[in-house]
Structure formats: C-alpha cells, structure tokens
mmCIF file of C-alpha atoms (C1' of nucleotides) in Angstrom:
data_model
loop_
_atom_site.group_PDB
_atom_site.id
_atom_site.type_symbol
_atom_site.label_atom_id
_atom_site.label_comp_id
_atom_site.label_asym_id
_atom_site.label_seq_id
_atom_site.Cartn_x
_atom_site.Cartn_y
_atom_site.Cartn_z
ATOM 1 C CA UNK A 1117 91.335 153.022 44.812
ATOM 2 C CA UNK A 1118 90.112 151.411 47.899
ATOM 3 C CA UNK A 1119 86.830 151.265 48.860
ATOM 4 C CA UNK A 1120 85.536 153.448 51.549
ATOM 5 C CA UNK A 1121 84.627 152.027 55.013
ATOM 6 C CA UNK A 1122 80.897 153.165 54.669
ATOM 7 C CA UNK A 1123 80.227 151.247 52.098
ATOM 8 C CA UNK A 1124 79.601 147.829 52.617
ATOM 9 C CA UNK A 1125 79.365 146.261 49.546
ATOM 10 C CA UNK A 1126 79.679 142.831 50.653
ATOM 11 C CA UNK A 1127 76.803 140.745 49.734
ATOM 12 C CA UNK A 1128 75.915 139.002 52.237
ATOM 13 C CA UNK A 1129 73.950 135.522 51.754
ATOM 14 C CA UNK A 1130 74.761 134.414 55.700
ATOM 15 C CA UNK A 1131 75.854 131.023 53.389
ATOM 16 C CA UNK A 1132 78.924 130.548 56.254
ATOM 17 C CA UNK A 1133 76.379 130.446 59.412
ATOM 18 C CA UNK A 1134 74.384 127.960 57.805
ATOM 19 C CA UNK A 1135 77.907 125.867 56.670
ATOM 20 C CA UNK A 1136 78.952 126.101 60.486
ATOM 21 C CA UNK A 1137 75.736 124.624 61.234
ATOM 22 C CA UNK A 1138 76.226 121.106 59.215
ATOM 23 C CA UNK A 1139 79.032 120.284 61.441
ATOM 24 C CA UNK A 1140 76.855 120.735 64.914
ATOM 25 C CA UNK A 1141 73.773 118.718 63.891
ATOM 26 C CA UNK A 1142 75.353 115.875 61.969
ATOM 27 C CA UNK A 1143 76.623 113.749 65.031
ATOM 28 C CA UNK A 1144 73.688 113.846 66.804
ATOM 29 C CA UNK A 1145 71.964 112.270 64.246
ATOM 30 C CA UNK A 1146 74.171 110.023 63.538
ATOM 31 C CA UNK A 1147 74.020 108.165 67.235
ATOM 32 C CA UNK A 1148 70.479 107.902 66.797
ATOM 33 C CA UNK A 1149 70.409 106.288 63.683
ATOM 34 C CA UNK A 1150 73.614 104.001 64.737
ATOM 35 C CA UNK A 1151 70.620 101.475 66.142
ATOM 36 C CA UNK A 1152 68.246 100.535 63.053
ATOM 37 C CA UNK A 1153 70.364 99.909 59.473
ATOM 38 C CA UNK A 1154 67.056 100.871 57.870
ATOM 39 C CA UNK A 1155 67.667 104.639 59.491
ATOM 40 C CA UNK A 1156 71.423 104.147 58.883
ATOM 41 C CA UNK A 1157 70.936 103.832 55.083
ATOM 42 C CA UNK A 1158 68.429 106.699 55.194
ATOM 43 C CA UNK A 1159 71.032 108.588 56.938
ATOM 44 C CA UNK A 1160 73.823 107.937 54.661
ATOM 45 C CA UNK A 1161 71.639 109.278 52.431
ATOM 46 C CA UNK A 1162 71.328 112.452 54.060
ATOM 47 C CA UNK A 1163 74.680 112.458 55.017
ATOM 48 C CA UNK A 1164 75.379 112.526 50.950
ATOM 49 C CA UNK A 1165 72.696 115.515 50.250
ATOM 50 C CA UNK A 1166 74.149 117.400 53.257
ATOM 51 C CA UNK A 1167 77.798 117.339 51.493
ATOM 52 C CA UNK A 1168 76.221 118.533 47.880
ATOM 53 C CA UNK A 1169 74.543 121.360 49.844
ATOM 54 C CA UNK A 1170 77.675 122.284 51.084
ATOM 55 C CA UNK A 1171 79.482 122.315 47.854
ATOM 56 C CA UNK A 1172 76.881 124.302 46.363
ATOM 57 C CA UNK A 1173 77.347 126.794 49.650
ATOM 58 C CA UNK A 1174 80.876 126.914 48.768
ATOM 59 C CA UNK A 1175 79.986 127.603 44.869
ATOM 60 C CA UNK A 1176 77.649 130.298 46.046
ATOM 61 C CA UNK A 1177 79.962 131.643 48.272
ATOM 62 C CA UNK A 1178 82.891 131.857 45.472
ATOM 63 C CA UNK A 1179 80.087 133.568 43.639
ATOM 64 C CA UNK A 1180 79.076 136.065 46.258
ATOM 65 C CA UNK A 1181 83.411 136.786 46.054
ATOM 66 C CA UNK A 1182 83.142 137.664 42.367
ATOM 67 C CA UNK A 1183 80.607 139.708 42.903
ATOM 68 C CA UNK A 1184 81.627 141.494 45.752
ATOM 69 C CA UNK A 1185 84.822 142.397 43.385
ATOM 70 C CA UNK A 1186 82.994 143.305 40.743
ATOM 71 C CA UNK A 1187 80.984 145.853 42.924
ATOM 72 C CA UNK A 1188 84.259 147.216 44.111
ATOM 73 C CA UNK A 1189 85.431 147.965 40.249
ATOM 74 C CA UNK A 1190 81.536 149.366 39.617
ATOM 75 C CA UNK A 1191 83.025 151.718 43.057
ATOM 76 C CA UNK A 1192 86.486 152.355 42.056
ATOM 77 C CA UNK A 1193 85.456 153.345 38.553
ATOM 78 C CA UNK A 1194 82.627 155.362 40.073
ATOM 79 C CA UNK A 1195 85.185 157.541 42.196
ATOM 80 C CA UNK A 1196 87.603 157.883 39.175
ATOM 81 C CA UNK A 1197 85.045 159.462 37.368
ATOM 82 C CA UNK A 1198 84.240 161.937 40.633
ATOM 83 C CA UNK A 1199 88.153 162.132 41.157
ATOM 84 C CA UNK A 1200 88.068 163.948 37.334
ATOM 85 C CA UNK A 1201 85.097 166.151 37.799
ATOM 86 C CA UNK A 1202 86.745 167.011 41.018
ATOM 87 C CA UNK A 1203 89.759 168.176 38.816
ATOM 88 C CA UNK A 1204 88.208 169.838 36.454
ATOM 89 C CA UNK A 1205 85.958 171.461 39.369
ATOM 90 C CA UNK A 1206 89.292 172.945 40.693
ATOM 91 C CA UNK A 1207 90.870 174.048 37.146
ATOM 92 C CA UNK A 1208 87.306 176.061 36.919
ATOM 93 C CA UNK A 1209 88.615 178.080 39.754
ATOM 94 C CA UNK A 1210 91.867 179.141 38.678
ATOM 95 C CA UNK A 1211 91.327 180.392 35.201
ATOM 96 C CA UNK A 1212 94.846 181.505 34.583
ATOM 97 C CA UNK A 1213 95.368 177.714 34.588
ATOM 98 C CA UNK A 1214 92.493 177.086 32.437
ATOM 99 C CA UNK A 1215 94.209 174.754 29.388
ATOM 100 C CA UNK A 1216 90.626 174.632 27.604
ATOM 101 C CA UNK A 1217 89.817 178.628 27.243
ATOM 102 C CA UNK A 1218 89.011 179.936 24.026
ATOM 103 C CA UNK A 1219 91.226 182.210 22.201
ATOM 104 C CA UNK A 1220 88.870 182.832 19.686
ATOM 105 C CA UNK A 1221 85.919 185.404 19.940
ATOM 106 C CA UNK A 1222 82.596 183.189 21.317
ATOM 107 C CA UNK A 1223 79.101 184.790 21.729
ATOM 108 C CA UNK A 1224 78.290 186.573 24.616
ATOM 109 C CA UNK A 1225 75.690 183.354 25.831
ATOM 110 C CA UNK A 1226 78.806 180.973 25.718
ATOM 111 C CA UNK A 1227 81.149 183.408 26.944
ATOM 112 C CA UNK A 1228 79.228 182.842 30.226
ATOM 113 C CA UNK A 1229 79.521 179.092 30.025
ATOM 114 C CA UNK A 1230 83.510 179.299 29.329
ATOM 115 C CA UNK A 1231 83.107 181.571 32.550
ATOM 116 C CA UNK A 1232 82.949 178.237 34.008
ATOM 117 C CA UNK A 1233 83.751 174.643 33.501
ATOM 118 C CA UNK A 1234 85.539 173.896 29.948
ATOM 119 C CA UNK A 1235 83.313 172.777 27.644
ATOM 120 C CA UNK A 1236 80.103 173.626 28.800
ATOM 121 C CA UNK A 1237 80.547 171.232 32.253
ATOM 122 C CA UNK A 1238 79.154 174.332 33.888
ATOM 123 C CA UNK A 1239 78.048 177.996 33.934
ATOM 124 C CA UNK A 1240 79.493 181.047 35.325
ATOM 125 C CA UNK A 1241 76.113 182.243 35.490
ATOM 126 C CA UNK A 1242 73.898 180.401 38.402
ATOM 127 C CA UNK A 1243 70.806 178.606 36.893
ATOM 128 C CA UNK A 1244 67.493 177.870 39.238
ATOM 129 C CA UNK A 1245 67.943 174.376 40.904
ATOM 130 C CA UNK A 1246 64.092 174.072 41.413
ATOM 131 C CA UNK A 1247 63.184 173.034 37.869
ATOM 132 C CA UNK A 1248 61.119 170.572 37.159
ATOM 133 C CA UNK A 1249 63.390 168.595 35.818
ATOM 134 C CA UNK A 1250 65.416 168.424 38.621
ATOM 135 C CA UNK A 1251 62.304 167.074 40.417
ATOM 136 C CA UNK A 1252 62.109 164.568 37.829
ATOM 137 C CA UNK A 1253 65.278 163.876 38.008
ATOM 138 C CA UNK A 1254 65.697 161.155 40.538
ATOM 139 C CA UNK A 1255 68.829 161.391 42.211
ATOM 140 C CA UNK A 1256 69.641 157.622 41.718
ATOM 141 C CA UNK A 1257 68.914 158.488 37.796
ATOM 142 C CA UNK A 1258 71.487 161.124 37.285
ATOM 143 C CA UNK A 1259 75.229 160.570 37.523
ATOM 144 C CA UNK A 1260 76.009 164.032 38.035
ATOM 145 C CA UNK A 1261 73.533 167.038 37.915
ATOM 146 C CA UNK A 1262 74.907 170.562 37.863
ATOM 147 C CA UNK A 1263 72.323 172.584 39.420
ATOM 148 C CA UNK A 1264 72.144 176.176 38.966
ATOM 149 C CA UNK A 1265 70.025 179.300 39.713
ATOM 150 C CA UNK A 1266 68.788 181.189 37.117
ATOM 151 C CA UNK A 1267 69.840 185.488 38.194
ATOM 152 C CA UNK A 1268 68.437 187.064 35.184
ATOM 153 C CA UNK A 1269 64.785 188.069 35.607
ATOM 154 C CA UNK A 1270 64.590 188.142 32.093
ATOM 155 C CA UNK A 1271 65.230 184.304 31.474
ATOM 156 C CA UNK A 1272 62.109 183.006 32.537
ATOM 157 C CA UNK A 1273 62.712 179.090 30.824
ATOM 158 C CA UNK A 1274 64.473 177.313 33.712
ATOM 159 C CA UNK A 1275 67.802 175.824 32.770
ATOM 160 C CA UNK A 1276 69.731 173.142 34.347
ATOM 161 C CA UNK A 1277 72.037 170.569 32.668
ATOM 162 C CA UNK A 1278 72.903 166.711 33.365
ATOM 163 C CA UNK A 1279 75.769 164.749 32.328
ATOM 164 C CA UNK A 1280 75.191 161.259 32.303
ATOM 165 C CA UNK A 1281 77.762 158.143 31.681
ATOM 166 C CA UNK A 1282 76.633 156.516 28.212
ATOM 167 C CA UNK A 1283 78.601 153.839 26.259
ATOM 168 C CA UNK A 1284 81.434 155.066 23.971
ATOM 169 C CA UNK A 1285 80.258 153.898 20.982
ATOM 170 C CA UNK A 1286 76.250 154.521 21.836
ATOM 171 C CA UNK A 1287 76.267 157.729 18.759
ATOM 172 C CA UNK A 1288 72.172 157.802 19.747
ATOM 173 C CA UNK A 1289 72.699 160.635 21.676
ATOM 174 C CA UNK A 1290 69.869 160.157 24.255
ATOM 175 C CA UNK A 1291 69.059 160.634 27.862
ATOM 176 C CA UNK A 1292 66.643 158.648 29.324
ATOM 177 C CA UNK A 1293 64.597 160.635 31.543
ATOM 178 C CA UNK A 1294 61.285 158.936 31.401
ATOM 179 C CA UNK A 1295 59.974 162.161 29.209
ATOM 180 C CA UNK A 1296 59.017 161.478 25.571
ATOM 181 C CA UNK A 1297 61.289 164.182 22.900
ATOM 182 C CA UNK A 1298 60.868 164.885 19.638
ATOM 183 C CA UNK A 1299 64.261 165.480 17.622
ATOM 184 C CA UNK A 1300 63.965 168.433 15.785
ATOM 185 C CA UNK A 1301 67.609 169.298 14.437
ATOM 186 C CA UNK A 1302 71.187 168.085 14.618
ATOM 187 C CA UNK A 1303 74.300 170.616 14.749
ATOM 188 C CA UNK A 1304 77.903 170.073 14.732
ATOM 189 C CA UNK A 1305 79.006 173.025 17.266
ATOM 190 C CA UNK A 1306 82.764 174.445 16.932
ATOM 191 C CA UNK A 1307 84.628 173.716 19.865
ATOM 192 C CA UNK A 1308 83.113 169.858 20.115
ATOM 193 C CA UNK A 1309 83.514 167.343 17.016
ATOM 194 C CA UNK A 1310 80.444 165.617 18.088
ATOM 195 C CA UNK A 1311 77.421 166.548 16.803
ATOM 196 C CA UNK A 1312 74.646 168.310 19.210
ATOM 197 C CA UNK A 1313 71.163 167.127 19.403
ATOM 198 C CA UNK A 1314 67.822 169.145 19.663
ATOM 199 C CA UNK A 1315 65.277 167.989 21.251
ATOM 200 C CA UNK A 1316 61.334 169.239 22.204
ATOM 201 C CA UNK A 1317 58.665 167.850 24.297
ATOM 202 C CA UNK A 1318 56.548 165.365 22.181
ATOM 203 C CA UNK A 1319 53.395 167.279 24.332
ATOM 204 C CA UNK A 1320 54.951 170.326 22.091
ATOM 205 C CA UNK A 1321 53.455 172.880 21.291
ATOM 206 C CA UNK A 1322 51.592 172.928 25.061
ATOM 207 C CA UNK A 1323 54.874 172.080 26.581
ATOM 208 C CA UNK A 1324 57.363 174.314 25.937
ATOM 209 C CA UNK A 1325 60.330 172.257 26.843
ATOM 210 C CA UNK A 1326 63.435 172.186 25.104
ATOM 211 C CA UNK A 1327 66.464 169.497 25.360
ATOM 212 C CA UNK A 1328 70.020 169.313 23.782
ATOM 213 C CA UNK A 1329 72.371 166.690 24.255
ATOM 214 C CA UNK A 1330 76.261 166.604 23.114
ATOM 215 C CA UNK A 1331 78.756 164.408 24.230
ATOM 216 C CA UNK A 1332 81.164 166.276 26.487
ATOM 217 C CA UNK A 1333 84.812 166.743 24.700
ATOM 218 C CA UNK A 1334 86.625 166.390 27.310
ATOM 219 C CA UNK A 1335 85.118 163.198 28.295
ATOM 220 C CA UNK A 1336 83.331 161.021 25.176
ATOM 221 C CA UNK A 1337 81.764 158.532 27.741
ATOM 222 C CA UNK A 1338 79.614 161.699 29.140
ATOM 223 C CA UNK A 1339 76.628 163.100 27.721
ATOM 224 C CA UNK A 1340 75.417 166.649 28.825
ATOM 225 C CA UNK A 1341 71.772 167.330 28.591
ATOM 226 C CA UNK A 1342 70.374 170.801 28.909
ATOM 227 C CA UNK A 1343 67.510 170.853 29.890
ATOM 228 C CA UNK A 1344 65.476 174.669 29.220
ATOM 229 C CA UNK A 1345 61.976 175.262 30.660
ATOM 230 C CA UNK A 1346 59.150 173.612 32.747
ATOM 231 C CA UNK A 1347 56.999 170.763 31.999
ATOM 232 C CA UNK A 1348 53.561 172.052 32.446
ATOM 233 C CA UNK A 1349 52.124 168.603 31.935
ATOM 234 C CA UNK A 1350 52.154 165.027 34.365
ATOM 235 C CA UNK A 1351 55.246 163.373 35.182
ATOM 236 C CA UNK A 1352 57.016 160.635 33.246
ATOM 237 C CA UNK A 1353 55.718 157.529 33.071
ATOM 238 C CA UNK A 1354 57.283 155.631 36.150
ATOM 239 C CA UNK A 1355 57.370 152.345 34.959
ATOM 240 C CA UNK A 1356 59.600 154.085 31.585
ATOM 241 C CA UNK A 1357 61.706 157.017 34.015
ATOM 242 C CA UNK A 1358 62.367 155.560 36.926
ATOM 243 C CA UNK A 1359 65.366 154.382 38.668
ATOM 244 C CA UNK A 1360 65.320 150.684 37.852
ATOM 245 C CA UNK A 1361 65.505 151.852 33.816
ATOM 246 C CA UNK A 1362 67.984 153.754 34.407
ATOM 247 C CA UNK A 1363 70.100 150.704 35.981
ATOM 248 C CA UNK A 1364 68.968 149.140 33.604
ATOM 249 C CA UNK A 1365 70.361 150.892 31.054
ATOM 250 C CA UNK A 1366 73.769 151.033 32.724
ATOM 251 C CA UNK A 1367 73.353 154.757 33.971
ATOM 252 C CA UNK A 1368 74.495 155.844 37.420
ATOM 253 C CA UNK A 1369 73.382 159.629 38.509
ATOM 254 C CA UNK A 1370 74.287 161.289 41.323
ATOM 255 C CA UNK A 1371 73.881 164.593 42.626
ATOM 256 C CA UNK A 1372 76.438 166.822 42.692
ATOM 257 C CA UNK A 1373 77.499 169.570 45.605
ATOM 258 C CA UNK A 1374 77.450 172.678 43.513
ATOM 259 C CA UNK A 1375 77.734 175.486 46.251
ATOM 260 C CA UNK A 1376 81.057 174.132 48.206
ATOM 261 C CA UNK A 1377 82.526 173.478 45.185
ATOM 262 C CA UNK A 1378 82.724 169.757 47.053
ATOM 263 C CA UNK A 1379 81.722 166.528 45.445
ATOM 264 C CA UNK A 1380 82.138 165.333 48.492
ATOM 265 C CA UNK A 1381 78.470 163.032 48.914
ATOM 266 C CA UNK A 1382 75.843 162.884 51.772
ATOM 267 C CA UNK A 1383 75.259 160.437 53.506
ATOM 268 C CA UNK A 1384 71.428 159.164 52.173
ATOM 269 C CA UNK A 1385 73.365 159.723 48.877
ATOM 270 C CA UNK A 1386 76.006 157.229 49.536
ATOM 271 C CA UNK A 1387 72.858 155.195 51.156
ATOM 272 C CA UNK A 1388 71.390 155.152 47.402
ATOM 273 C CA UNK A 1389 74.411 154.970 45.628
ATOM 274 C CA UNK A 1390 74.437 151.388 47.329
ATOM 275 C CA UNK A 1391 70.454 150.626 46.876
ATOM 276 C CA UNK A 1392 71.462 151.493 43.292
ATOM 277 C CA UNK A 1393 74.394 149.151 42.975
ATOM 278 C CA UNK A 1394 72.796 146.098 44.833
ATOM 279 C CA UNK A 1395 69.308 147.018 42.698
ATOM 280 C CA UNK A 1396 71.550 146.673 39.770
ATOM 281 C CA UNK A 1397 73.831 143.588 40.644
ATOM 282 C CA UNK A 1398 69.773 141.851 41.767
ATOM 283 C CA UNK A 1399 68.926 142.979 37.944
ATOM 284 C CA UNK A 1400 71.101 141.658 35.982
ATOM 285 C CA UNK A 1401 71.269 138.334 37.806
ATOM 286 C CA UNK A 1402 66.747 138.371 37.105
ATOM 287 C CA UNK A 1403 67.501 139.222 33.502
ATOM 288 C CA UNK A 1404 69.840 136.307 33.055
ATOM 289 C CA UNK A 1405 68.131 133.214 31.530
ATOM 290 C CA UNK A 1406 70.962 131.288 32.427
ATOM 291 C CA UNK A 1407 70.828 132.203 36.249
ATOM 292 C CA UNK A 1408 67.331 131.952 36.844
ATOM 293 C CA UNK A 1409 67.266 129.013 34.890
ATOM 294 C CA UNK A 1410 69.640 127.025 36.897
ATOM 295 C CA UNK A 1411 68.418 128.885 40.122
ATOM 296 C CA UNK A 1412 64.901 127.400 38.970
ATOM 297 C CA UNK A 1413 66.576 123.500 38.733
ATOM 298 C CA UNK A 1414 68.355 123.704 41.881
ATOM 299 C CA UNK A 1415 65.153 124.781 43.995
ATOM 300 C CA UNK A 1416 62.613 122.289 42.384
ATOM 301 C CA UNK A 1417 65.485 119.795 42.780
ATOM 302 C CA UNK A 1418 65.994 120.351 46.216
ATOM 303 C CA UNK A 1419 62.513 119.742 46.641
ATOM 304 C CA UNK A 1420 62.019 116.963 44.705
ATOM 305 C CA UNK A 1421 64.622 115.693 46.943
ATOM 306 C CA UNK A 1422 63.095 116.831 50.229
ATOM 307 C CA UNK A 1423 59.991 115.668 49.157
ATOM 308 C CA UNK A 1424 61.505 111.784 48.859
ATOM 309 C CA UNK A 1425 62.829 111.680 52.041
ATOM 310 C "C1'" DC B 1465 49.868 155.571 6.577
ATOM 311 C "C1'" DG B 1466 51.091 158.193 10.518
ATOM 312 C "C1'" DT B 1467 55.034 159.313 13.240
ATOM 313 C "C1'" DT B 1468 59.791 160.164 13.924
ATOM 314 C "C1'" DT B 1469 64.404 161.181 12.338
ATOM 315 C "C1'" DT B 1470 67.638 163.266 9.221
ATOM 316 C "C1'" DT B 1471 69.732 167.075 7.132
ATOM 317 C "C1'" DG B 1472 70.437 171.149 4.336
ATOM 318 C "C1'" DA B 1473 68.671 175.754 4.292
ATOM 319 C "C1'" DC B 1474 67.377 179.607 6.636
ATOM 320 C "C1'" DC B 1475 66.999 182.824 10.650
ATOM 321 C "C1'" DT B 1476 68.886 185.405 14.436
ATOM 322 C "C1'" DG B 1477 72.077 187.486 17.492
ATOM 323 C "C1'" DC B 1478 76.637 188.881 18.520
ATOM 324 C "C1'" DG B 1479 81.363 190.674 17.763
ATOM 325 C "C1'" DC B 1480 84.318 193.193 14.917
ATOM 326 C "C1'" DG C 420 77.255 195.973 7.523
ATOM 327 C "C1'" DC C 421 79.463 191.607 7.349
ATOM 328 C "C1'" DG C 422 80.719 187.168 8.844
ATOM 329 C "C1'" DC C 423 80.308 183.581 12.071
ATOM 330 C "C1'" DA C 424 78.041 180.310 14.957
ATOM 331 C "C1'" DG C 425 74.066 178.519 17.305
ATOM 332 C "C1'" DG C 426 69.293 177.514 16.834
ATOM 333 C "C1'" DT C 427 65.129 176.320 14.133
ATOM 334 C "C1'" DC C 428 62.426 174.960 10.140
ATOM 335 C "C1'" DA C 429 60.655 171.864 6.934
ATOM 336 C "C1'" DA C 430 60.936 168.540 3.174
ATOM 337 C "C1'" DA C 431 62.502 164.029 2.420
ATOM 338 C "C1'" DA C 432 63.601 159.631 4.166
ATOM 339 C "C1'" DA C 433 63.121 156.008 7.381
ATOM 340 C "C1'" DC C 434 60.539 153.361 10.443
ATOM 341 C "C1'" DG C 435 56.854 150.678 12.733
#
DNA sequence: CGTTTTTGACCTGCGC
DNA sequence: GCGCAGGTCAAAAACG
C-alpha cells in the first residue's frame, strides 16, 4: 500500500544542504592557506575532519532512509488495519451477508450489539459520544473509538467502547487510559474464547465507573474496552494518560467517522497521526542507550575536536 | 500488612 | 418455571 501524498513522512535532517556546502567552501580555503605550510598542515587537517563529517552525513543520511521505511510499514500497516474495519464496517450494512450472526438465541442487550458490527465492534443502538471518557480519550491515544449516542432515557450510565491495537501475546488484558481500575471479575463469554475482564474505578464506590475489556474475535491483536458511566472525579494523571504513554506503549488511536459510515480521516487527524508517528520514532531513538550513547560521543568529540583547532 | 488479582459461587434477567 | 449467559461478589492467593 502506498503511502498517501499528504503525508510526508520523510524525516528530514537538511544533512544534503549542508553536504552541498563542503564542496563550495573548501577551495577557497585552500588558496589562502597555499602561502604559509604552517596553515597548509592545519588545513590538511581540516581537510581530514571535513571528509569524516561527511561520512558520518552519509551514515546519518542512510539512517534517516531506514527510518523513513520503517515509518512507511508503521503507515501501510496502519491503513491495513483501517482497510479491515472498513470491511467489516460495510458487512454491518448488509446483514443478509453477515457470516458472523448468531443462530442461537442471545439476550435481548446483545441482540442489539449483533444489530451491528460482529462481535461486539459496534451497536445497533446509538450510544452518547459526549462521555467523559471520550474527553479523556485523546484522539492520538485511541486507535479507533466507536462513538455512540445513548437513545434510551432510561440508560442514564454513558456508554462508549474503544478498541485498541495490543500485542498478540500481551493476555493482561488492559487499556491504558491514564485512569486507575480495580479488577473485580473475569468471565469467559460464549461467542469469544478469550476471557472478558471487569473492571471499576479504583475512586469506587464515589465513582461509579465501570470498564470491560475482551479481545475482539475477529481480530486477537484488538482489545475492545467498554467503557459505562461518568467519572465524577479529576482527570487522569497526565504524566500516566497522556499521549506520549500511549506511544510509548506501542498504541496508536484514532478516531473513527461513525455517522458516514466513512473511516475516511480529517485532516488535523492525519496532522496527529504524523505528530504521533514522528513523537514515537523521536522516543524510541531517547530511550535507546545505545543511540544516545553514541549520539553523546560524537557531539563531545566533535567538540573536543573543534576546541583543538 | 495493605492492596490488588484471581476465581468459583451466586445473582439476575431474558427467552423458551 | 427452567435453563442459559452475563455480571457481581467475596474469600483466597499473590504481590509490593
């Protein structure tokens, strides 16, 4: 899958307008210096760190190549994963088609969820989209969030539901969300192997919200949080919900178009898909010892160096 | 030792 | 009324 042309995930370090440079200023010198051997040797000297600076330009710009590709697998994987929703989106709408519909009898709550989406990806019945959670709910922290608004009166807890990408083989069942839970039970469901989690507020009893998380059966590397009721205390603790942990901890939310039945993205949310990706790719290279290690040597050498001269 | 998680038992609502 | 399935409780275990 190609990249779109709005993206431009190119990263870019200007390193060939600075290796175009060498080239302009090095003859000039060179005339001067032609006159005293003292300069000359001084010069050759220059000459020598001049060509190390442009091997390690070349290095970094080989670098800034790999990454560049690996941001366009993080992209291409990214719109596979839309590509399916998108698919599953449609099959929603033609329920003669519907391959994942229950034969079997189902209670009348989940009847309304089969309405939808197989396995609980959606519901027939439209959920409020002003929860607090949603507000919580940084777009750059969810990969897709299936907002809904709530029709019966009678349901006054607010529902709205979040599927987030986790690691296959991650069984913790949890969503980060910067909020603090409380497991309270565990329950194998029928029409999903894997196991449901229930979760409360740890400000319960005062806060009355509820949480369960099951990985989606159609798609093991998705987890689907429902999320029931209002927080009626402060937000999450940035520093523990915000975006940057949720890079962090490899999870990449976006918002999803509900009411077109498009997943088609906005603009400012392609914007931040991009902040996201280049906030990641800038995180990763921090938390490697290795890189900032070696970026460490190469600065204080260049320096030391500098400082000779 | 206090808090959190696990897990089997129990409760509740729905369909037949 | 009965059976099934989802949701909750609470004691025990695990953890920090």
């Amino acid at each position: 899958m190609d990249c779109p042309s709005f993206l431009d995930i190119s990263l870019n370090l200007n390193t060939n307008n600075l290796d175009r440079s060498f080239p302009e200023k090095l003859p000039k010198k060179e005339l001067k210096v032609s006159t005293s051997a003292d300069l000359k040797r001084k010069w050759m000297v220059k000459d020598e760190s001049a060509s190390e600076l442009r091997e390690e330009l070349n290095r970094v710009n080989s670098e800034n190549k790999k990454l560049t590709e690996m941001l366009a697998t993080v992209y291409e994987k990214y719109y596979a994963l839309q590509h399916h929703l998108e698919k599953l989106q449609s099959r929603r709408q033609s329920p003669e088609t519907d391959q994942f519909e229950q034969p079997t009898k189902r209670r009348k709550q989940d009847s309304d969820e089969s309405l939808s989406l197989p396995n609980g990806f959606s519901s027939g019945k439209t959920y409020n989209s002003s929860s607090n959670e949603d507000h919580h709910h940084d777009p750059k922290n969810q990969l897709l969030s299936c907002k809904r608004a709530v029709t019966d009166s009678f349901d006054k807890a607010k529902i709205s539901t979040v599927y987030v990408s986790a690691v296959c083989s991650d069984t913790s069942l949890t969503v980060k969300d910067g909020y603090q839970w409380r497991k309270y039970g565990q329950k194998v469901t029928r029409d999903n192997p894997s196991p449901r989690a229930y979760f409360r507020c740890s400000f319960a009893p005062s806060c009355p919200v509820k949480k369960k998380v099951q990985r989606s059966a159609e798609d093991p590397s998705i987890l689907v949080a429902t999320y029931e009721g209002t927080h009626n205390h402060l937000g999450p603790n940035a520093s523990e919900g915000d975006a940057t942990s949720q890079v962090g901890s490899r999870t990449v939310t976006l918002e999803m178009v509900h009411g077109g039945h498009s997943l088609a993205l906005e603009k400012n949310e392609r914007e931040t898909m991009q902040e996201v990706l280049v906030q990641q790719m800038a995180s990763s290279l921090t938390k490697d010892s290795k890189f900032t290690a070696a970026l460490a040597a190469a600065i204080s050498g260049r320096l030391m160096e500098q400082s000779r001269t």
